[in-house]
Amino acid sequence: MMSRAVISKAWRSSTLSPSSARISQHHGGPHVMMSSMQRRRKLLSCINSRIIRSFSSHNKHDNRIHDVIIIGGGPSGLFLSSLLSSYGINSHLLFDKRPKEELLKHPQAHFINLRSMEILKVEMPSVYDGIQREMPDVSEWEGFHFGGSVMGSSGRRLGRVVHPVKKPLRAGQSGSAILLPTNDKIQSSAADDESRDDDYISVCRPAHLAQNKFVSLLLNEAKQRHGGSGETNLRYGEEVIAIEEIDLESQSQPIISIKTSHGQTHQTRYLIAADGVHSFAR
């Protein structure tokens, strides 16, 4: 709420003097007195503008205690944000020091493992369908050669790494990549043995999608689940620079307070580090 002092100041500054209470026409035209309704509207407009300026210049400290704050806006952080929104935990914030455009620009990682695809299929079917729609054909990424040269066939090939991704995994079959000679027949029989009749252990398969495209799908999902734009709780380009634990008399457990590079402080019951191997928080 706005303080009485500020409202009083707004009232005094907007009090209409005899000269300002009239709308005069040029060339000595008639003077029209402002109505009582017009005075009220002008006063309310003045007060509203002062409230907005006051909050924008002084609200550096967020007095709310959020349920969760996430540090890191990559796949893990965005996935968690969507799940929190799905379970009605909308009082959460996500911070990432990188601008959003940076995450959507570079491919980075590309392999999405089997368990991740299973969770996405159940919890976020739209993201799962987006991956299936956008990822390249499996023949383009199921394996890669390695050898003594990167110059194509001119160098000696030492072997091939193959991911068993053509078909869903069977019981007892490893989901790890397989190191094979360059013989295609050996590769086919070892990586995807069609002669076996065991039951499949999952309806899903691992996937291949550049991380910037994967993040784009997750970002749209997180925004929608948080009620539309998601810009208020997804804070990209804002780094968490300080973390401390504080005790409040009104709370039964310690509260975590963070400070960001924008000079703001926020409080939370739970802080989750999803900012990678070089995590600031862990």
mmCIF file of C-alpha atoms in Angstrom:
data_model
loop_
_atom_site.group_PDB
_atom_site.id
_atom_site.type_symbol
_atom_site.label_atom_id
_atom_site.label_comp_id
_atom_site.label_asym_id
_atom_site.label_seq_id
_atom_site.Cartn_x
_atom_site.Cartn_y
_atom_site.Cartn_z
ATOM 1 C CA MET A 1 0.000 0.000 0.000
ATOM 2 C CA MET A 2 1.079 3.535 -0.719
ATOM 3 C CA SER A 3 1.911 5.599 2.372
ATOM 4 C CA ARG A 4 -0.365 8.457 3.418
ATOM 5 C CA ALA A 5 2.520 10.883 3.015
ATOM 6 C CA VAL A 6 2.969 10.018 -0.645
ATOM 7 C CA ILE A 7 -0.774 10.159 -1.334
ATOM 8 C CA SER A 8 -0.992 13.485 0.506
ATOM 9 C CA LYS A 9 1.883 14.814 -1.571
ATOM 10 C CA ALA A 10 0.164 13.654 -4.746
ATOM 11 C CA TRP A 11 -3.055 15.360 -3.604
ATOM 12 C CA ARG A 12 -1.304 18.675 -2.907
ATOM 13 C CA SER A 13 0.554 18.643 -6.209
ATOM 14 C CA SER A 14 -2.638 17.926 -8.122
ATOM 15 C CA THR A 15 -4.874 20.490 -6.364
ATOM 16 C CA LEU A 16 -6.343 22.600 -9.104
ATOM 17 C CA SER A 17 -5.627 26.288 -9.041
ATOM 18 C CA PRO A 18 -8.049 28.715 -10.738
ATOM 19 C CA SER A 19 -5.799 28.867 -13.778
ATOM 20 C CA SER A 20 -5.353 25.094 -14.105
ATOM 21 C CA ALA A 21 -9.058 24.433 -13.471
ATOM 22 C CA ARG A 22 -9.972 25.956 -16.794
ATOM 23 C CA ILE A 23 -9.492 24.864 -20.370
ATOM 24 C CA SER A 24 -9.079 28.044 -22.366
ATOM 25 C CA GLN A 25 -9.343 28.341 -26.098
ATOM 26 C CA HIS A 26 -6.974 30.525 -28.091
ATOM 27 C CA HIS A 27 -7.812 34.028 -29.278
ATOM 28 C CA GLY A 28 -9.762 34.955 -26.210
ATOM 29 C CA GLY A 29 -12.367 32.198 -26.506
ATOM 30 C CA PRO A 30 -14.721 31.202 -23.691
ATOM 31 C CA HIS A 31 -13.441 29.522 -20.515
ATOM 32 C CA VAL A 32 -14.916 26.140 -19.533
ATOM 33 C CA MET A 33 -14.705 25.120 -15.872
ATOM 34 C CA MET A 34 -13.527 21.522 -15.216
ATOM 35 C CA SER A 35 -16.264 19.332 -13.755
ATOM 36 C CA SER A 36 -15.981 17.550 -10.391
ATOM 37 C CA MET A 37 -15.600 14.217 -12.212
ATOM 38 C CA GLN A 38 -12.706 15.559 -14.305
ATOM 39 C CA ARG A 39 -10.935 16.714 -11.145
ATOM 40 C CA ARG A 40 -11.260 13.255 -9.578
ATOM 41 C CA ARG A 41 -9.917 11.559 -12.712
ATOM 42 C CA LYS A 42 -6.907 13.852 -12.846
ATOM 43 C CA LEU A 43 -6.184 13.283 -9.169
ATOM 44 C CA LEU A 44 -6.378 9.475 -9.520
ATOM 45 C CA SER A 45 -4.139 9.587 -12.581
ATOM 46 C CA CYS A 46 -1.555 11.611 -10.652
ATOM 47 C CA ILE A 47 -1.637 9.232 -7.663
ATOM 48 C CA ASN A 48 -1.320 6.130 -9.886
ATOM 49 C CA SER A 49 1.696 7.528 -11.712
ATOM 50 C CA ARG A 50 3.406 8.308 -8.402
ATOM 51 C CA ILE A 51 2.699 4.811 -7.069
ATOM 52 C CA ILE A 52 4.262 3.247 -10.150
ATOM 53 C CA ARG A 53 7.372 5.456 -9.904
ATOM 54 C CA SER A 54 7.702 4.751 -6.191
ATOM 55 C CA PHE A 55 7.566 0.987 -6.591
ATOM 56 C CA SER A 56 9.978 0.949 -9.529
ATOM 57 C CA SER A 57 12.587 2.979 -7.640
ATOM 58 C CA HIS A 58 12.286 1.481 -4.156
ATOM 59 C CA ASN A 59 11.197 -2.161 -4.516
ATOM 60 C CA LYS A 60 14.676 -3.687 -4.405
ATOM 61 C CA HIS A 61 13.712 -6.137 -1.681
ATOM 62 C CA ASP A 62 11.105 -8.809 -2.291
ATOM 63 C CA ASN A 63 9.362 -9.254 1.069
ATOM 64 C CA ARG A 64 7.617 -12.467 0.056
ATOM 65 C CA ILE A 65 9.005 -15.844 1.030
ATOM 66 C CA HIS A 66 8.943 -17.975 -2.106
ATOM 67 C CA ASP A 67 8.476 -21.713 -1.914
ATOM 68 C CA VAL A 68 11.377 -22.476 -4.269
ATOM 69 C CA ILE A 69 14.165 -20.609 -6.047
ATOM 70 C CA ILE A 70 16.009 -22.379 -8.879
ATOM 71 C CA ILE A 71 19.494 -21.337 -9.938
ATOM 72 C CA GLY A 72 20.061 -22.417 -13.546
ATOM 73 C CA GLY A 73 17.752 -22.081 -16.536
ATOM 74 C CA GLY A 74 18.925 -24.993 -18.662
ATOM 75 C CA PRO A 75 16.964 -28.219 -19.306
ATOM 76 C CA SER A 76 16.950 -29.344 -15.658
ATOM 77 C CA GLY A 77 15.889 -25.968 -14.253
ATOM 78 C CA LEU A 78 13.151 -25.431 -16.830
ATOM 79 C CA PHE A 79 11.869 -28.982 -16.406
ATOM 80 C CA LEU A 80 11.625 -28.472 -12.655
ATOM 81 C CA SER A 81 9.886 -25.101 -13.080
ATOM 82 C CA SER A 82 7.199 -26.737 -15.234
ATOM 83 C CA LEU A 83 6.650 -29.515 -12.701
ATOM 84 C CA LEU A 84 6.344 -27.020 -9.823
ATOM 85 C CA SER A 85 3.716 -25.051 -11.754
ATOM 86 C CA SER A 86 1.835 -28.272 -12.543
ATOM 87 C CA TYR A 87 1.575 -29.044 -8.836
ATOM 88 C CA GLY A 88 0.343 -25.558 -8.007
ATOM 89 C CA ILE A 89 3.639 -24.268 -6.599
ATOM 90 C CA ASN A 90 3.564 -20.990 -8.515
ATOM 91 C CA SER A 91 5.565 -19.047 -5.932
ATOM 92 C CA HIS A 92 8.920 -19.953 -7.425
ATOM 93 C CA LEU A 93 11.656 -18.067 -9.263
ATOM 94 C CA LEU A 94 14.323 -19.203 -11.714
ATOM 95 C CA PHE A 95 17.586 -17.310 -12.257
ATOM 96 C CA ASP A 96 20.231 -17.778 -14.925
ATOM 97 C CA LYS A 97 23.153 -15.420 -15.474
ATOM 98 C CA ARG A 98 23.103 -16.092 -19.218
ATOM 99 C CA PRO A 99 20.783 -14.106 -21.465
ATOM 100 C CA LYS A 100 17.962 -16.212 -22.837
ATOM 101 C CA GLU A 101 19.179 -15.610 -26.388
ATOM 102 C CA GLU A 102 22.504 -17.279 -25.566
ATOM 103 C CA LEU A 103 20.834 -20.539 -24.539
ATOM 104 C CA LEU A 104 18.807 -20.597 -27.746
ATOM 105 C CA LYS A 105 21.783 -19.913 -30.009
ATOM 106 C CA HIS A 106 24.368 -22.695 -29.529
ATOM 107 C CA PRO A 107 23.696 -26.467 -29.898
ATOM 108 C CA GLN A 108 25.812 -27.728 -26.936
ATOM 109 C CA ALA A 109 24.735 -31.257 -25.882
ATOM 110 C CA HIS A 110 22.444 -33.354 -28.045
ATOM 111 C CA PHE A 111 21.694 -36.778 -26.510
ATOM 112 C CA ILE A 112 18.520 -37.276 -24.418
ATOM 113 C CA ASN A 113 18.616 -40.574 -22.562
ATOM 114 C CA LEU A 114 15.873 -43.163 -22.270
ATOM 115 C CA ARG A 115 14.716 -42.266 -18.763
ATOM 116 C CA SER A 116 14.389 -38.580 -19.655
ATOM 117 C CA MET A 117 12.221 -39.467 -22.642
ATOM 118 C CA GLU A 118 10.003 -41.670 -20.461
ATOM 119 C CA ILE A 119 9.437 -38.829 -17.983
ATOM 120 C CA LEU A 120 8.762 -36.326 -20.768
ATOM 121 C CA LYS A 121 6.242 -38.660 -22.392
ATOM 122 C CA VAL A 122 4.223 -38.858 -19.166
ATOM 123 C CA GLU A 123 4.702 -35.381 -17.663
ATOM 124 C CA MET A 124 5.153 -33.165 -20.737
ATOM 125 C CA PRO A 125 3.687 -34.850 -23.817
ATOM 126 C CA SER A 126 3.869 -31.660 -25.874
ATOM 127 C CA VAL A 127 7.643 -31.448 -25.308
ATOM 128 C CA TYR A 128 7.985 -35.179 -26.044
ATOM 129 C CA ASP A 129 6.073 -34.761 -29.319
ATOM 130 C CA GLY A 130 8.186 -31.720 -30.193
ATOM 131 C CA ILE A 131 11.396 -33.720 -29.789
ATOM 132 C CA GLN A 132 10.047 -36.517 -31.996
ATOM 133 C CA ARG A 133 9.018 -33.981 -34.596
ATOM 134 C CA GLU A 134 12.237 -31.958 -34.698
ATOM 135 C CA MET A 135 15.003 -34.513 -34.202
ATOM 136 C CA PRO A 136 16.848 -35.805 -37.314
ATOM 137 C CA ASP A 137 16.409 -39.324 -38.640
ATOM 138 C CA VAL A 138 18.073 -41.941 -36.450
ATOM 139 C CA SER A 139 20.397 -42.999 -39.291
ATOM 140 C CA GLU A 140 22.099 -39.596 -39.025
ATOM 141 C CA TRP A 141 23.094 -39.895 -35.372
ATOM 142 C CA GLU A 142 22.996 -43.508 -34.186
ATOM 143 C CA GLY A 143 26.782 -43.755 -34.326
ATOM 144 C CA PHE A 144 30.061 -42.140 -35.279
ATOM 145 C CA HIS A 145 33.449 -43.283 -36.576
ATOM 146 C CA PHE A 146 36.785 -42.475 -34.997
ATOM 147 C CA GLY A 147 40.229 -42.849 -36.444
ATOM 148 C CA GLY A 148 43.533 -41.247 -37.286
ATOM 149 C CA SER A 149 42.168 -38.415 -39.393
ATOM 150 C CA VAL A 150 39.138 -36.211 -39.737
ATOM 151 C CA MET A 151 39.586 -36.043 -43.505
ATOM 152 C CA GLY A 152 36.978 -38.626 -44.433
ATOM 153 C CA SER A 153 38.120 -41.846 -46.062
ATOM 154 C CA SER A 154 41.718 -40.627 -46.440
ATOM 155 C CA GLY A 155 42.481 -41.514 -42.809
ATOM 156 C CA ARG A 156 42.433 -44.925 -41.164
ATOM 157 C CA ARG A 157 39.225 -45.711 -39.292
ATOM 158 C CA LEU A 158 39.832 -47.509 -36.032
ATOM 159 C CA GLY A 159 36.276 -48.267 -35.039
ATOM 160 C CA ARG A 160 32.753 -47.067 -34.603
ATOM 161 C CA VAL A 161 30.584 -46.123 -31.627
ATOM 162 C CA VAL A 162 26.935 -47.108 -31.998
ATOM 163 C CA HIS A 163 23.960 -46.222 -29.821
ATOM 164 C CA PRO A 164 21.230 -48.917 -29.715
ATOM 165 C CA VAL A 165 18.438 -46.532 -30.666
ATOM 166 C CA LYS A 166 16.794 -47.993 -33.759
ATOM 167 C CA LYS A 167 14.413 -50.027 -31.638
ATOM 168 C CA PRO A 168 13.240 -49.849 -28.008
ATOM 169 C CA LEU A 169 15.520 -51.655 -25.561
ATOM 170 C CA ARG A 170 14.823 -55.271 -24.686
ATOM 171 C CA ALA A 171 15.125 -56.918 -21.299
ATOM 172 C CA GLY A 172 18.782 -57.495 -20.482
ATOM 173 C CA GLN A 173 20.024 -55.193 -23.238
ATOM 174 C CA SER A 174 22.343 -52.363 -22.262
ATOM 175 C CA GLY A 175 21.364 -48.862 -23.262
ATOM 176 C CA SER A 176 24.988 -47.744 -23.358
ATOM 177 C CA ALA A 177 26.859 -47.011 -26.556
ATOM 178 C CA ILE A 178 28.713 -49.953 -28.089
ATOM 179 C CA LEU A 179 32.270 -49.879 -29.408
ATOM 180 C CA LEU A 180 32.512 -51.878 -32.649
ATOM 181 C CA PRO A 181 34.805 -52.497 -35.559
ATOM 182 C CA THR A 182 33.881 -50.724 -38.762
ATOM 183 C CA ASN A 183 32.222 -53.840 -40.196
ATOM 184 C CA ASP A 184 28.573 -52.892 -40.785
ATOM 185 C CA LYS A 185 27.301 -56.455 -40.370
ATOM 186 C CA ILE A 186 28.852 -56.743 -36.932
ATOM 187 C CA GLN A 187 27.468 -53.327 -36.050
ATOM 188 C CA SER A 188 23.941 -54.288 -37.041
ATOM 189 C CA SER A 189 23.845 -57.595 -35.216
ATOM 190 C CA ALA A 190 25.431 -56.249 -32.032
ATOM 191 C CA ALA A 191 23.577 -52.965 -31.672
ATOM 192 C CA ASP A 192 20.088 -53.998 -32.768
ATOM 193 C CA ASP A 193 19.706 -57.760 -32.639
ATOM 194 C CA GLU A 194 16.387 -58.455 -34.399
ATOM 195 C CA SER A 195 16.614 -62.223 -33.823
ATOM 196 C CA ARG A 196 15.797 -61.860 -30.131
ATOM 197 C CA ASP A 197 12.163 -62.105 -29.070
ATOM 198 C CA ASP A 198 12.427 -60.636 -25.561
ATOM 199 C CA ASP A 199 9.824 -58.082 -24.516
ATOM 200 C CA TYR A 200 10.725 -54.433 -24.836
ATOM 201 C CA ILE A 201 11.428 -52.797 -21.489
ATOM 202 C CA SER A 202 10.133 -49.378 -22.546
ATOM 203 C CA VAL A 203 7.895 -47.832 -25.163
ATOM 204 C CA CYS A 204 10.423 -45.004 -25.545
ATOM 205 C CA ARG A 205 13.815 -44.688 -27.172
ATOM 206 C CA PRO A 206 16.680 -42.285 -26.535
ATOM 207 C CA ALA A 207 16.513 -39.132 -28.630
ATOM 208 C CA HIS A 208 18.860 -36.750 -30.372
ATOM 209 C CA LEU A 209 18.141 -33.020 -30.411
ATOM 210 C CA ALA A 210 20.477 -30.045 -30.125
ATOM 211 C CA GLN A 211 20.184 -28.521 -26.669
ATOM 212 C CA ASN A 212 19.238 -25.057 -27.906
ATOM 213 C CA LYS A 213 16.161 -26.570 -29.608
ATOM 214 C CA PHE A 214 15.411 -28.694 -26.544
ATOM 215 C CA VAL A 215 15.635 -25.622 -24.271
ATOM 216 C CA SER A 216 13.278 -23.735 -26.589
ATOM 217 C CA LEU A 217 10.630 -26.459 -26.187
ATOM 218 C CA LEU A 218 11.073 -26.534 -22.401
ATOM 219 C CA LEU A 219 11.010 -22.732 -22.154
ATOM 220 C CA ASN A 220 7.668 -22.508 -23.961
ATOM 221 C CA GLU A 221 6.274 -25.251 -21.724
ATOM 222 C CA ALA A 222 7.438 -23.496 -18.534
ATOM 223 C CA LYS A 223 5.873 -20.213 -19.643
ATOM 224 C CA GLN A 224 2.529 -21.812 -20.469
ATOM 225 C CA ARG A 225 2.334 -23.745 -17.214
ATOM 226 C CA HIS A 226 3.104 -20.634 -15.199
ATOM 227 C CA GLY A 227 0.161 -18.822 -16.713
ATOM 228 C CA GLY A 228 1.271 -17.344 -20.017
ATOM 229 C CA SER A 229 4.409 -15.296 -20.555
ATOM 230 C CA GLY A 230 6.429 -16.640 -17.620
ATOM 231 C CA GLU A 231 8.578 -13.522 -17.755
ATOM 232 C CA THR A 232 7.895 -12.682 -14.108
ATOM 233 C CA ASN A 233 9.352 -15.880 -12.667
ATOM 234 C CA LEU A 234 11.971 -16.797 -15.316
ATOM 235 C CA ARG A 235 14.813 -14.324 -14.760
ATOM 236 C CA TYR A 236 17.416 -14.752 -17.495
ATOM 237 C CA GLY A 237 20.379 -12.413 -17.563
ATOM 238 C CA GLU A 238 20.209 -12.063 -13.768
ATOM 239 C CA GLU A 239 22.915 -13.795 -11.721
ATOM 240 C CA VAL A 240 22.684 -14.936 -8.115
ATOM 241 C CA ILE A 241 25.780 -13.423 -6.478
ATOM 242 C CA ALA A 242 25.212 -14.088 -2.754
ATOM 243 C CA ILE A 243 23.434 -16.708 -0.664
ATOM 244 C CA GLU A 244 22.876 -16.714 3.093
ATOM 245 C CA GLU A 245 20.727 -18.584 5.591
ATOM 246 C CA ILE A 246 18.710 -16.469 8.008
ATOM 247 C CA ASP A 247 16.458 -17.177 10.976
ATOM 248 C CA LEU A 248 13.111 -15.423 11.177
ATOM 249 C CA GLU A 249 10.973 -15.506 14.294
ATOM 250 C CA SER A 250 7.855 -15.970 12.165
ATOM 251 C CA GLN A 251 9.234 -19.101 10.485
ATOM 252 C CA SER A 252 9.774 -22.555 11.983
ATOM 253 C CA GLN A 253 12.751 -23.283 9.742
ATOM 254 C CA PRO A 254 15.689 -21.233 8.446
ATOM 255 C CA ILE A 255 15.029 -19.144 5.344
ATOM 256 C CA ILE A 256 17.485 -18.751 2.485
ATOM 257 C CA SER A 257 18.114 -15.231 1.231
ATOM 258 C CA ILE A 258 19.743 -14.531 -2.125
ATOM 259 C CA LYS A 259 21.023 -11.376 -3.766
ATOM 260 C CA THR A 260 21.138 -10.932 -7.536
ATOM 261 C CA SER A 261 23.251 -8.923 -9.935
ATOM 262 C CA HIS A 262 20.288 -6.532 -10.346
ATOM 263 C CA GLY A 263 20.621 -5.484 -6.719
ATOM 264 C CA GLN A 264 17.496 -7.323 -5.608
ATOM 265 C CA THR A 265 17.093 -9.710 -2.672
ATOM 266 C CA HIS A 266 14.675 -12.626 -2.492
ATOM 267 C CA GLN A 267 13.836 -15.151 0.207
ATOM 268 C CA THR A 268 12.897 -18.802 -0.209
ATOM 269 C CA ARG A 269 12.221 -21.957 1.761
ATOM 270 C CA TYR A 270 14.098 -24.161 -0.699
ATOM 271 C CA LEU A 271 17.009 -23.332 -3.007
ATOM 272 C CA ILE A 272 17.802 -25.727 -5.863
ATOM 273 C CA ALA A 273 21.105 -25.645 -7.743
ATOM 274 C CA ALA A 274 20.605 -26.592 -11.398
ATOM 275 C CA ASP A 275 23.464 -24.552 -12.795
ATOM 276 C CA GLY A 276 25.806 -27.308 -13.928
ATOM 277 C CA VAL A 277 29.130 -28.733 -12.906
ATOM 278 C CA HIS A 278 30.629 -25.331 -12.025
ATOM 279 C CA SER A 279 27.678 -24.475 -9.805
ATOM 280 C CA PHE A 280 27.906 -21.288 -7.736
ATOM 281 C CA ALA A 281 25.392 -22.566 -5.181
ATOM 282 C CA ARG A 282 26.686 -26.076 -4.450
#
